[in-house]
Short mmCIF file of C-alpha atoms and ligand atoms in Angstrom, two decimals:
data_model
loop_
_atom_site.label_atom_id
_atom_site.label_comp_id
_atom_site.label_asym_id
_atom_site.label_seq_id
_atom_site.Cartn_x
_atom_site.Cartn_y
_atom_site.Cartn_z
CA UNK A 1 -90.78 33.42 53.10
CA UNK A 2 -93.57 32.65 50.13
CA UNK A 3 -91.98 30.40 47.41
CA UNK A 4 -92.89 29.74 44.53
CA UNK A 5 -92.21 25.43 43.99
CA UNK A 6 -92.55 23.33 41.12
CA UNK A 7 -95.33 20.72 41.08
CA UNK A 8 -93.41 17.57 41.21
CA UNK A 9 -93.18 15.42 38.16
CA UNK A 10 -95.94 12.70 37.88
CA UNK A 11 -93.28 10.15 37.84
CA UNK A 12 -91.85 11.30 41.01
CA UNK A 13 -95.22 11.14 42.72
CA UNK A 14 -95.63 7.49 41.32
CA UNK A 15 -92.09 6.70 42.93
CA UNK A 16 -92.98 8.06 46.01
CA UNK A 17 -96.50 6.28 46.28
CA UNK A 18 -94.90 3.15 46.40
CA UNK A 19 -93.83 2.61 49.90
CA UNK A 20 -91.94 1.59 51.55
CA UNK A 21 -89.09 1.70 49.00
CA UNK A 22 -87.74 -1.87 48.42
CA UNK A 23 -84.26 -2.35 47.75
CA UNK A 24 -82.40 -3.70 44.59
CA UNK A 25 -80.78 -7.18 45.19
CA UNK A 26 -79.90 -9.94 42.26
CA UNK A 27 -82.24 -8.03 39.95
CA UNK A 28 -84.96 -8.01 42.34
CA UNK A 29 -86.80 -4.81 44.57
CA UNK A 30 -87.19 -6.75 47.89
CA UNK A 31 -87.95 -5.89 51.51
CA UNK A 32 -85.63 -6.42 54.28
CA UNK A 33 -85.09 -10.06 55.67
CA UNK A 34 -85.87 -7.83 59.47
CA UNK A 35 -88.86 -6.09 57.85
CA UNK A 36 -87.22 -2.88 58.87
CA UNK A 37 -88.01 0.30 57.36
CA UNK A 38 -86.69 3.98 58.07
CA UNK A 39 -87.78 7.46 56.92
CA UNK A 40 -85.96 9.56 54.61
CA UNK A 41 -87.01 13.30 55.24
CA UNK A 42 -87.09 16.41 53.39
CA UNK A 43 -84.69 18.63 54.84
CA UNK A 44 -86.61 21.80 53.82
CA UNK A 45 -89.50 20.74 55.90
CA UNK A 46 -88.78 18.46 58.15
CA UNK A 47 -91.43 15.92 56.69
CA UNK A 48 -90.98 12.25 56.22
CA UNK A 49 -90.90 12.06 52.12
CA UNK A 50 -91.35 8.01 52.08
CA UNK A 51 -90.45 5.10 53.96
CA UNK A 52 -87.48 2.85 52.90
CA UNK A 53 -86.60 -0.61 53.56
CA UNK A 54 -83.63 -0.73 55.60
CA UNK A 55 -80.32 -3.40 54.84
CA UNK A 56 -78.55 -4.79 57.69
CA UNK A 57 -76.14 -7.78 57.65
CA UNK A 58 -78.47 -10.35 56.56
CA UNK A 59 -79.40 -8.64 53.17
CA UNK A 60 -76.07 -7.17 52.62
CA UNK A 61 -74.59 -10.65 52.89
CA UNK A 62 -77.52 -11.92 50.11
CA UNK A 63 -76.53 -9.24 47.60
CA UNK A 64 -72.89 -9.92 48.26
CA UNK A 65 -73.65 -13.69 47.21
CA UNK A 66 -75.69 -11.94 44.20
CA UNK A 67 -72.78 -10.40 43.23
CA UNK A 68 -70.16 -13.46 43.36
CA UNK A 69 -72.64 -15.43 41.37
CA UNK A 70 -73.24 -12.73 38.85
CA UNK A 71 -68.90 -12.21 39.16
CA UNK A 72 -68.44 -15.79 38.60
CA UNK A 73 -71.54 -16.45 36.23
CA UNK A 74 -73.41 -14.65 33.94
CA UNK A 75 -71.48 -11.31 33.91
CA UNK A 76 -68.20 -13.38 32.81
CA UNK A 77 -69.73 -14.13 29.61
CA UNK A 78 -70.84 -10.24 28.85
CA UNK A 79 -67.98 -8.68 26.32
CA UNK A 80 -66.64 -5.41 26.90
CA UNK A 81 -68.39 -4.03 23.86
CA UNK A 82 -71.46 -5.23 25.74
CA UNK A 83 -70.50 -3.28 29.31
CA UNK A 84 -70.02 -0.32 26.99
CA UNK A 85 -73.39 -0.57 25.33
CA UNK A 86 -75.05 -1.29 28.78
CA UNK A 87 -73.29 1.65 30.45
CA UNK A 88 -74.26 3.72 27.66
CA UNK A 89 -78.00 2.60 27.91
CA UNK A 90 -78.03 3.64 31.29
CA UNK A 91 -76.85 6.97 30.74
CA UNK A 92 -79.28 7.38 28.22
CA UNK A 93 -81.90 6.39 30.49
CA UNK A 94 -80.54 8.93 33.39
CA UNK A 95 -81.02 11.63 30.38
CA UNK A 96 -84.61 10.51 29.44
CA UNK A 97 -85.54 10.82 33.40
CA UNK A 98 -83.33 13.91 34.34
CA UNK A 99 -85.96 15.94 35.47
CA UNK A 100 -87.74 13.33 37.84
CA UNK A 101 -84.02 12.28 38.83
CA UNK A 102 -83.25 16.12 39.92
CA UNK A 103 -86.48 16.67 41.66
CA UNK A 104 -85.51 13.20 43.58
CA UNK A 105 -82.52 15.13 44.59
CA UNK A 106 -83.67 18.08 45.61
CA UNK A 107 -86.89 16.71 47.79
CA UNK A 108 -84.34 14.05 49.10
CA UNK A 109 -80.99 16.50 49.87
CA UNK A 110 -82.49 19.64 49.85
CA UNK A 111 -80.17 21.08 47.04
CA UNK A 112 -81.52 23.90 44.66
CA UNK A 113 -83.50 22.35 41.92
CA UNK A 114 -81.04 24.52 39.62
CA UNK A 115 -78.22 22.78 40.82
CA UNK A 116 -79.60 19.25 40.58
CA UNK A 117 -80.52 19.86 37.25
CA UNK A 118 -77.10 21.66 36.02
CA UNK A 119 -74.50 19.51 38.01
CA UNK A 120 -75.67 16.21 39.92
CA UNK A 121 -78.09 14.69 36.78
CA UNK A 122 -75.77 15.85 33.90
CA UNK A 123 -72.70 15.13 35.36
CA UNK A 124 -73.78 11.74 36.17
CA UNK A 125 -74.67 11.27 32.64
CA UNK A 126 -71.46 12.18 31.50
CA UNK A 127 -69.76 9.96 33.99
CA UNK A 128 -71.40 6.85 32.73
CA UNK A 129 -70.70 7.46 29.16
CA UNK A 130 -66.84 8.27 30.03
CA UNK A 131 -66.39 5.55 31.82
CA UNK A 132 -68.50 3.25 28.75
CA UNK A 133 -65.54 4.46 26.74
CA UNK A 134 -63.14 2.59 29.10
CA UNK A 135 -65.09 -0.80 29.49
CA UNK A 136 -63.13 -1.79 25.89
CA UNK A 137 -59.81 -0.28 26.31
CA UNK A 138 -58.52 -2.10 29.55
CA UNK A 139 -55.85 -4.26 28.43
CA UNK A 140 -52.88 -5.83 29.31
CA UNK A 141 -48.61 -5.39 27.87
CA UNK A 142 -46.27 -7.99 26.72
CA UNK A 143 -42.87 -7.33 28.34
CA UNK A 144 -39.20 -7.71 27.15
CA UNK A 145 -38.10 -10.26 29.93
CA UNK A 146 -34.14 -10.60 29.75
CA UNK A 147 -33.87 -13.19 31.95
CA UNK A 148 -34.45 -15.83 29.31
CA UNK A 149 -36.77 -16.96 26.66
CA UNK A 150 -39.99 -16.42 27.68
CA UNK A 151 -43.20 -14.88 26.22
CA UNK A 152 -44.48 -12.61 29.46
CA UNK A 153 -47.32 -10.46 29.17
CA UNK A 154 -50.21 -9.09 31.40
CA UNK A 155 -53.78 -9.67 31.89
CA UNK A 156 -55.69 -6.49 33.38
CA UNK A 157 -58.79 -8.67 35.16
CA UNK A 158 -61.37 -6.88 37.07
CA UNK A 159 -61.37 -7.02 41.43
CA UNK A 160 -64.54 -9.14 41.91
CA UNK A 161 -67.06 -7.95 44.16
CA UNK A 162 -66.71 -4.61 45.41
CA UNK A 163 -68.66 -2.78 48.22
CA UNK A 164 -69.63 1.24 48.17
CA UNK A 165 -70.41 3.22 50.59
CA UNK A 166 -71.27 6.79 49.69
CA UNK A 167 -72.55 9.85 51.07
CA UNK A 168 -75.44 12.29 51.05
CA UNK A 169 -73.91 15.50 49.73
CA UNK A 170 -74.24 14.09 45.39
CA UNK A 171 -76.59 11.09 46.29
CA UNK A 172 -76.73 10.22 42.49
CA UNK A 173 -73.63 11.76 41.43
CA UNK A 174 -71.44 9.91 43.62
CA UNK A 175 -73.31 6.46 43.39
CA UNK A 176 -72.51 7.33 39.60
CA UNK A 177 -68.93 7.67 40.38
CA UNK A 178 -68.56 4.20 42.21
CA UNK A 179 -70.27 2.47 39.87
CA UNK A 180 -69.62 3.36 36.17
CA UNK A 181 -65.79 2.69 37.00
CA UNK A 182 -66.54 -0.92 38.80
CA UNK A 183 -68.68 -1.88 36.41
CA UNK A 184 -66.78 -0.76 33.61
CA UNK A 185 -63.95 -2.72 34.51
CA UNK A 186 -66.04 -5.96 34.90
CA UNK A 187 -66.40 -6.34 38.47
CA UNK A 188 -70.24 -6.56 40.21
CA UNK A 189 -71.00 -4.02 43.08
CA UNK A 190 -72.76 -3.92 46.26
CA UNK A 191 -73.54 -0.08 46.61
CA UNK A 192 -74.88 1.36 50.25
CA UNK A 193 -76.27 4.68 49.67
CA UNK A 194 -76.25 7.04 52.83
CA UNK A 195 -79.12 6.83 54.87
CA UNK A 196 -80.32 10.37 54.69
CA UNK A 197 -80.46 10.59 50.81
CA UNK A 198 -81.11 6.90 49.19
CA UNK A 199 -84.12 7.85 46.69
CA UNK A 200 -81.88 8.42 43.49
CA UNK A 201 -79.85 5.92 43.96
CA UNK A 202 -82.69 3.42 44.28
CA UNK A 203 -84.44 5.20 41.19
CA UNK A 204 -81.14 4.05 39.57
CA UNK A 205 -81.42 1.07 40.73
CA UNK A 206 -84.56 0.79 38.63
CA UNK A 207 -82.96 2.26 35.45
CA UNK A 208 -79.90 -0.49 35.71
CA UNK A 209 -82.77 -2.88 35.25
CA UNK A 210 -84.48 -1.22 32.51
CA UNK A 211 -81.10 -0.94 30.65
CA UNK A 212 -80.73 -4.76 31.01
CA UNK A 213 -77.94 -5.62 33.17
CA UNK A 214 -77.57 -9.09 34.38
CA UNK A 215 -79.21 -10.01 37.93
CA UNK A 216 -76.89 -9.29 40.75
CA UNK A 217 -73.96 -6.97 39.17
CA UNK A 218 -75.82 -4.08 40.55
CA UNK A 219 -77.13 -4.51 44.01
CA UNK A 220 -78.34 -1.26 45.73
CA UNK A 221 -79.05 -1.70 49.69
CA UNK A 222 -79.87 1.35 51.78
CA UNK A 223 -79.18 1.06 55.38
CA UNK A 224 -76.95 2.52 58.03
CA UNK A 225 -73.84 2.64 58.54
CA UNK A 226 -73.09 1.14 62.04
CA UNK A 227 -75.04 -2.23 60.26
CA UNK A 228 -75.03 -2.02 56.73
CA UNK A 229 -72.09 -0.17 56.07
CA UNK A 230 -70.23 -2.28 58.67
CA UNK A 231 -71.32 -5.51 57.15
CA UNK A 232 -70.42 -4.67 53.60
CA UNK A 233 -66.95 -3.56 54.75
CA UNK A 234 -65.97 -6.08 56.85
CA UNK A 235 -67.39 -8.86 54.91
CA UNK A 236 -65.17 -11.89 54.12
CA UNK A 237 -66.05 -12.45 50.69
CA UNK A 238 -65.77 -8.36 49.16
CA UNK A 239 -62.60 -8.19 47.50
CA UNK A 240 -62.67 -4.32 48.03
CA UNK A 241 -64.50 -1.49 49.55
CA UNK A 242 -64.70 1.84 48.46
CA UNK A 243 -65.66 4.59 50.30
CA UNK A 244 -66.45 8.36 50.34
CA UNK A 245 -67.25 10.36 53.62
CA UNK A 246 -66.08 11.56 57.05
CA UNK A 247 -62.18 10.48 58.00
CA UNK A 248 -63.29 9.19 61.11
CA UNK A 249 -65.78 6.52 59.32
CA UNK A 250 -62.46 6.18 56.86
CA UNK A 251 -60.54 4.96 59.86
CA UNK A 252 -63.63 2.59 60.80
CA UNK A 253 -63.67 0.77 57.10
CA UNK A 254 -59.76 0.31 57.09
CA UNK A 255 -60.57 -1.63 60.27
CA UNK A 256 -63.04 -3.29 58.70
CA UNK A 257 -61.67 -4.59 56.03
CA UNK A 258 -58.62 -6.43 57.63
CA UNK A 259 -60.41 -9.44 58.09
CA UNK A 260 -59.91 -10.33 54.24
CA UNK A 261 -57.20 -7.72 53.80
CA UNK A 262 -59.90 -6.46 51.21
CA UNK A 263 -58.39 -3.32 48.90
CA UNK A 264 -59.55 -0.21 50.08
CA UNK A 265 -60.04 3.06 48.37
CA UNK A 266 -60.92 6.47 50.68
CA UNK A 267 -62.35 9.87 49.29
CA UNK A 268 -62.52 11.95 52.84
CA UNK A 269 -62.84 15.15 53.57
CA UNK A 270 -60.80 18.15 53.34
CA UNK A 271 -60.28 22.02 54.63
CA UNK A 272 -59.19 23.42 51.47
CA UNK A 273 -57.32 26.46 51.27
CA UNK A 274 -58.50 28.96 48.66
CA UNK A 275 -55.43 31.53 48.51
CA UNK A 276 -56.20 34.83 47.09
CA UNK A 277 -53.24 37.28 46.11
CA UNK A 278 -53.10 41.03 45.63
CA UNK A 279 -52.33 40.33 41.92
CA UNK A 280 -55.21 38.42 41.19
CA UNK A 281 -58.44 39.03 39.08
CA UNK A 282 -60.49 40.39 42.45
CA UNK A 283 -63.79 39.99 40.53
CA UNK A 284 -63.25 36.57 39.29
CA UNK A 285 -61.58 35.71 42.74
CA UNK A 286 -64.87 36.88 44.75
CA UNK A 287 -66.93 34.72 42.73
CA UNK A 288 -64.49 31.96 42.89
CA UNK A 289 -64.84 31.89 46.64
CA UNK A 290 -68.65 32.39 46.46
CA UNK A 291 -68.94 29.42 44.37
CA UNK A 292 -66.15 27.25 46.38
CA UNK A 293 -67.82 27.73 49.96
CA UNK A 294 -71.63 28.07 49.32
CA UNK A 295 -72.08 25.59 46.21
CA UNK A 296 -74.37 22.77 47.64
CA UNK A 297 -74.93 24.58 50.66
CA UNK A 298 -71.19 24.26 51.84
CA UNK A 299 -71.88 20.38 52.12
CA UNK A 300 -68.67 19.74 49.68
CA UNK A 301 -65.76 17.83 50.70
CA UNK A 302 -63.26 19.97 48.43
CA UNK A 303 -65.02 23.23 49.90
CA UNK A 304 -62.58 26.51 49.70
CA UNK A 305 -63.13 26.65 53.55
CA UNK A 306 -59.93 28.43 54.96
CA UNK A 307 -60.36 31.65 52.40
CA UNK A 308 -56.14 32.82 52.69
CA UNK A 309 -56.25 36.67 51.74
CA UNK A 310 -53.21 38.73 51.54
CA UNK A 311 -53.04 41.10 54.48
CA UNK A 312 -53.00 44.07 51.88
CA UNK A 313 -56.34 43.34 50.49
CA UNK A 314 -57.61 41.50 53.38
CA UNK A 315 -60.32 44.16 54.57
CA UNK A 316 -61.61 44.87 51.16
CA UNK A 317 -61.93 41.51 49.93
CA UNK A 318 -63.65 40.75 53.02
CA UNK A 319 -65.89 43.23 52.86
CA UNK A 320 -67.12 42.73 48.91
CA UNK A 321 -67.76 39.12 49.94
CA UNK A 322 -70.11 39.64 52.59
CA UNK A 323 -71.94 42.27 50.16
CA UNK A 324 -72.04 39.30 47.65
CA UNK A 325 -73.16 36.76 50.78
CA UNK A 326 -75.63 38.88 52.05
CA UNK A 327 -77.49 38.46 48.88
CA UNK A 328 -77.62 34.81 48.14
CA UNK A 329 -81.03 33.57 48.25
CA UNK A 330 -81.61 30.89 50.90
CA UNK A 331 -84.95 29.24 50.22
CA UNK A 332 -86.61 26.01 49.29
CA UNK A 333 -84.70 23.37 46.93
CA UNK A 334 -87.86 23.23 44.43
CA UNK A 335 -88.15 26.63 44.02
CA UNK A 336 -86.26 27.64 40.77
CA UNK A 337 -85.05 30.91 42.29
CA UNK A 338 -83.16 29.88 45.29
CA UNK A 339 -79.76 29.10 45.35
CA UNK A 340 -79.13 27.94 48.98
CA UNK A 341 -81.41 25.25 50.44
CA UNK A 342 -81.52 23.70 53.58
CA UNK A 343 -78.51 21.25 55.16
CA UNK A 344 -79.17 17.87 54.46
CA UNK A 345 -80.45 16.68 58.27
CA UNK A 346 -80.90 17.69 61.51
CA UNK A 347 -77.81 16.41 62.73
CA UNK A 348 -76.01 18.09 60.38
CA UNK A 349 -77.75 21.42 61.17
CA UNK A 350 -76.27 20.43 64.72
CA UNK A 351 -72.96 20.40 63.94
CA UNK A 352 -72.49 23.30 61.85
CA UNK A 353 -74.64 25.65 64.14
CA UNK A 354 -71.78 23.87 66.98
CA UNK A 355 -69.16 25.40 64.66
CA UNK A 356 -70.86 28.75 64.23
CA UNK A 357 -70.95 28.87 68.20
CA UNK A 358 -67.20 27.58 68.50
CA UNK A 359 -66.06 30.34 65.87
CA UNK A 360 -67.67 33.35 68.11
CA UNK A 361 -66.28 31.89 71.06
CA UNK A 362 -62.64 31.71 69.92
CA UNK A 363 -63.10 35.33 69.13
CA UNK A 364 -63.59 35.24 65.26
CA UNK A 365 -66.11 37.63 64.04
CA UNK A 366 -69.30 36.74 61.68
CA UNK A 367 -69.15 39.32 59.22
CA UNK A 368 -72.89 38.01 57.99
CA UNK A 369 -74.88 35.21 58.94
CA UNK A 370 -73.88 33.34 62.08
CA UNK A 371 -77.00 31.73 63.26
CA UNK A 372 -79.64 29.27 61.36
CA UNK A 373 -82.45 30.63 59.96
CA UNK A 374 -85.11 31.26 62.49
CA UNK A 375 -87.59 32.87 60.83
CA UNK A 376 -90.78 32.18 58.58
CA UNK A 377 -91.68 28.95 56.72
CA UNK A 378 -87.77 28.23 56.64
CA UNK A 379 -87.31 28.08 60.39
CA UNK A 380 -89.13 24.28 60.18
CA UNK A 381 -86.07 23.13 57.74
CA UNK A 382 -82.37 22.64 58.52
CA UNK A 383 -81.24 26.31 57.01
CA UNK A 384 -78.38 27.99 58.07
CA UNK A 385 -77.29 31.26 57.14
CA UNK A 386 -74.31 31.86 54.63
CA UNK A 387 -71.89 33.14 57.11
CA UNK A 388 -68.49 34.80 56.69
CA UNK A 389 -65.61 34.71 59.29
CA UNK A 390 -63.25 37.37 59.87
CA UNK A 391 -60.41 37.40 62.17
CA UNK A 392 -59.78 33.89 61.74
CA UNK A 393 -56.44 32.49 62.53
CA UNK A 394 -55.71 28.93 61.31
CA UNK A 395 -55.54 27.63 65.05
CA UNK A 396 -59.22 28.08 65.54
CA UNK A 397 -60.76 24.94 65.69
CA UNK A 398 -63.23 26.44 62.86
CA UNK A 399 -60.29 26.56 60.54
CA UNK A 400 -58.99 22.88 61.44
CA UNK A 401 -62.09 20.58 61.37
CA UNK A 402 -64.20 20.04 58.42
CA UNK A 403 -67.42 22.14 58.97
CA UNK A 404 -69.61 20.86 56.01
CA UNK A 405 -71.59 23.88 55.97
CA UNK A 406 -72.04 27.15 54.39
CA UNK A 407 -69.44 28.91 56.21
CA UNK A 408 -65.95 30.31 55.34
CA UNK A 409 -62.98 31.58 57.67
CA UNK A 410 -61.14 34.17 55.79
CA UNK A 411 -57.59 34.03 57.05
CA UNK A 412 -54.81 37.09 56.45
CA UNK A 413 -51.46 36.33 54.79
CA UNK A 414 -48.15 37.61 54.31
CA UNK A 415 -46.24 36.29 51.31
CA UNK A 416 -46.08 32.98 49.30
CA UNK A 417 -43.87 31.47 52.28
CA UNK A 418 -46.42 32.43 54.77
CA UNK A 419 -49.26 31.20 53.15
CA UNK A 420 -47.89 28.00 51.57
CA UNK A 421 -46.89 26.81 55.39
CA UNK A 422 -50.53 27.51 56.74
CA UNK A 423 -51.95 26.33 53.86
CA UNK A 424 -50.21 22.81 54.35
CA UNK A 425 -50.29 22.95 58.19
CA UNK A 426 -53.42 20.75 58.46
CA UNK A 427 -54.17 17.06 58.51
CA UNK A 428 -56.33 17.26 55.42
CA UNK A 429 -55.08 17.79 51.43
CA UNK A 430 -57.99 17.16 49.37
CA UNK A 431 -57.89 20.40 47.28
CA UNK A 432 -56.70 24.13 46.85
CA UNK A 433 -57.54 27.36 44.59
CA UNK A 434 -54.93 29.90 43.78
CA UNK A 435 -56.18 33.34 42.49
CA UNK A 436 -53.12 35.38 41.07
CA UNK A 437 -51.92 36.54 37.60
CA UNK A 438 -48.44 35.97 38.23
CA UNK A 439 -48.03 32.96 36.08
CA UNK A 440 -44.63 31.97 38.42
CA UNK A 441 -46.32 32.64 41.33
CA UNK A 442 -49.43 30.13 40.41
CA UNK A 443 -47.07 27.60 39.23
CA UNK A 444 -44.84 27.57 42.54
CA UNK A 445 -47.64 27.53 44.74
CA UNK A 446 -49.64 24.81 43.23
CA UNK A 447 -46.28 22.46 43.60
CA UNK A 448 -45.63 23.92 47.12
CA UNK A 449 -49.88 22.90 48.65
CA UNK A 450 -49.82 19.36 49.52
CA UNK A 451 -53.30 18.66 47.91
CA UNK A 452 -54.94 16.37 45.28
CA UNK A 453 -56.10 19.07 43.13
CA UNK A 454 -55.13 22.45 42.98
CA UNK A 455 -57.27 25.10 40.80
CA UNK A 456 -55.76 28.19 39.59
CA UNK A 457 -58.18 31.06 38.90
CA UNK A 458 -60.91 28.59 38.75
CA UNK A 459 -62.47 26.75 41.76
CA UNK A 460 -64.63 23.52 42.00
CA UNK A 461 -63.60 22.19 38.18
CA UNK A 462 -64.44 18.69 37.13
CA UNK A 463 -64.39 16.71 34.29
CA UNK A 464 -64.63 12.33 34.26
CA UNK A 465 -61.22 12.54 33.04
CA UNK A 466 -59.52 14.28 35.77
CA UNK A 467 -58.21 12.04 38.55
CA UNK A 468 -59.82 13.23 42.13
CA UNK A 469 -58.65 12.29 45.47
CA UNK A 470 -56.42 13.24 48.28
CA UNK A 471 -53.16 13.52 50.25
CA UNK A 472 -52.31 13.30 53.52
CA UNK A 473 -55.50 12.23 55.75
CA UNK A 474 -58.06 13.41 53.14
CA UNK A 475 -57.89 9.47 51.82
CA UNK A 476 -56.12 7.66 49.23
CA UNK A 477 -56.59 6.12 45.58
CA UNK A 478 -58.21 8.54 43.05
CA UNK A 479 -61.59 8.50 41.27
CA UNK A 480 -61.73 9.81 37.90
CA UNK A 481 -59.66 9.21 34.34
CA UNK A 482 -57.64 6.77 33.97
CA UNK A 483 -56.69 6.15 37.84
CA UNK A 484 -59.81 5.07 38.79
CA UNK A 485 -59.13 2.12 36.57
CA UNK A 486 -55.92 0.81 38.97
CA UNK A 487 -58.56 0.87 41.79
CA UNK A 488 -60.59 -1.13 40.03
CA UNK A 489 -58.68 -3.72 38.13
CA UNK A 490 -55.39 -6.16 38.66
CA UNK A 491 -52.65 -7.29 36.76
CA UNK A 492 -51.97 -10.64 36.36
CA UNK A 493 -48.56 -11.43 34.85
CA UNK A 494 -48.22 -14.50 33.02
CA UNK A 495 -44.92 -16.19 31.48
CA UNK A 496 -44.70 -18.49 28.98
CA UNK A 497 -41.61 -20.64 28.49
CA UNK A 498 -40.38 -20.76 24.60
CA UNK A 499 -37.87 -23.10 25.64
P1 LIG B 1 -70.11 9.25 57.47
O1 LIG B 1 -68.95 9.06 56.93
O2 LIG B 1 -70.35 9.10 58.43
O3 LIG B 1 -71.05 8.63 56.42
C1 LIG B 1 -70.74 8.24 54.64
C2 LIG B 1 -71.23 6.77 54.55
O4 LIG B 1 -70.69 6.05 55.39
C3 LIG B 1 -72.66 6.81 54.73
O5 LIG B 1 -73.24 5.81 53.83
C4 LIG B 1 -72.92 6.05 56.13
O6 LIG B 1 -73.99 5.13 56.37
C5 LIG B 1 -71.97 5.42 56.13
N1 LIG B 1 -71.33 4.72 57.27
C6 LIG B 1 -70.96 5.54 58.63
N2 LIG B 1 -70.88 4.91 59.72
C7 LIG B 1 -70.11 3.43 58.89
C8 LIG B 1 -69.54 2.54 59.39
N3 LIG B 1 -69.05 2.76 60.74
N4 LIG B 1 -68.68 1.18 58.64
C9 LIG B 1 -69.48 1.92 57.13
N5 LIG B 1 -69.90 2.77 56.78
C10 LIG B 1 -70.60 3.36 57.32
O7 LIG B 1 -70.68 10.90 57.46
P2 LIG B 1 -71.72 11.49 58.29
O8 LIG B 1 -71.89 10.77 59.74
O9 LIG B 1 -72.84 11.72 57.24
O10 LIG B 1 -71.47 13.17 58.23
C11 LIG B 1 -70.77 13.54 59.57
C12 LIG B 1 -69.48 14.39 58.82
O11 LIG B 1 -68.69 13.83 57.65
C13 LIG B 1 -69.94 15.30 57.86
O12 LIG B 1 -70.58 16.75 58.74
C14 LIG B 1 -68.97 16.29 56.82
O13 LIG B 1 -68.10 16.70 57.99
C15 LIG B 1 -68.37 14.44 56.72
N6 LIG B 1 -68.64 14.09 55.33
C16 LIG B 1 -67.45 14.53 54.83
C17 LIG B 1 -67.92 14.06 53.15
C18 LIG B 1 -66.96 13.97 52.04
O14 LIG B 1 -67.78 14.06 50.93
N7 LIG B 1 -65.85 14.24 52.19
C19 LIG B 1 -69.37 13.41 52.84
C20 LIG B 1 -70.09 13.30 53.89
C21 LIG B 1 -69.85 13.45 55.29
MG1 LIG B 2 -71.50 9.32 60.68
#
């Protein structure tokens, strides 16, 4: 397939010409102590984009030391208003470099440039500005104690040095979700980007320094999970670790945290039910299903991958959905017309095609897609055909495990009771969608579904002021809004005797 790809922005070319990319520790871009590097790959072609210095235990230790020094020193002298201004400055710089960041994101992750531009970069700007505003509004309380003559109050203090480990599906946005709130609350950060997609985080690191953050406040160390990630999550001088990724890794993070009982927050995966009732707006529901599953190649933790359709309209809905899915334009991320790019990596391609085979073996019927893309230019990259599986039941592997690809499982249901039971019959609890025009039914089901977010007649809506996180094995702790401040601050109670 011939594709018209965007020319790379001169500053992207310049950024990439500087190889290997160094990590940010203590305000300086440095090589790994071991001298090791790794390749970051363009998933649309399989070609190496650039080499990246690989952090492991020693580098993580230096970064944690730098963060601790900043936290106990320079950063303490920075006022809340100055933190607000620094975060706003960083937001401005991201906005100023939006085009470049969007291209870097698409190169490294594969996602369509239209999405990098419309979602990843502007949402990152908005998120930094939202938490910039909070920096001056975090305060304790005075308390009316009844046990004697005391003046009792709380101070709300930062937790300290935080380790943050992020995945590859929204590399810049996930870095933003983690860093903005932590820094607004007065913490210092060591961020480990995913090994598949380190580039926008490193560029963000340059903007961090341009914005004027003191050295050590934000450190960015790309490396692998088993080495750099494990070193960060088990580090005895890290006070808190925040993680987004697979639930199996989440368990390892918790285990690694026990040494110093560091605080942990986890945003893990999902197998979210998206429920279509007969009485809903069908066009809206169809559009919602498309967005909920195929956005970002399906590599979204809250993707509505279990599509529950009321029996009466099951056949019709699946057929209309299939028609739409067949029209998705799969192509190179840098082509502005592309609606779906490649998966992030060869590993992810193997994983998703493995699930496609498993689905067919168990008797699910692909009404479209069902394989990787094997023809033309796209066969060199990690492209998968957008796939609708019909005749799925909730016990099949494809309905139980997170596929993290452009694959939806259509499951019929009888009534409210049936769909609430099936919807909740999962180890996950991240999100859910409900499509109905019956007000009572909408609220009843929203209440009954065990998930951290429920969307009614919409899907994948996000705003920095709305908390996001999971029930059950989708994790704990909430990012976004007021709730995230709880993760990054701790109350200190002070009693003053007035007698
Ligand atoms: P992962 O959970 O292993 O990787 C996420 C991050 O954790 C990366 O930065 C990685 O380097 C780090 N990590 C890995 N092992 C670690 C360890 N032992 N200690 C500390 N950090 C560690 O996810 P992976 O392997 O990239 O993808 C596998 C599957 O996980 C995907 O197919 C998808 O189903 C799921 N996933 C879910 C995400 C979500 O947002 N819920 C995001 C990414 C993956
Ligand atoms: Mg892994």
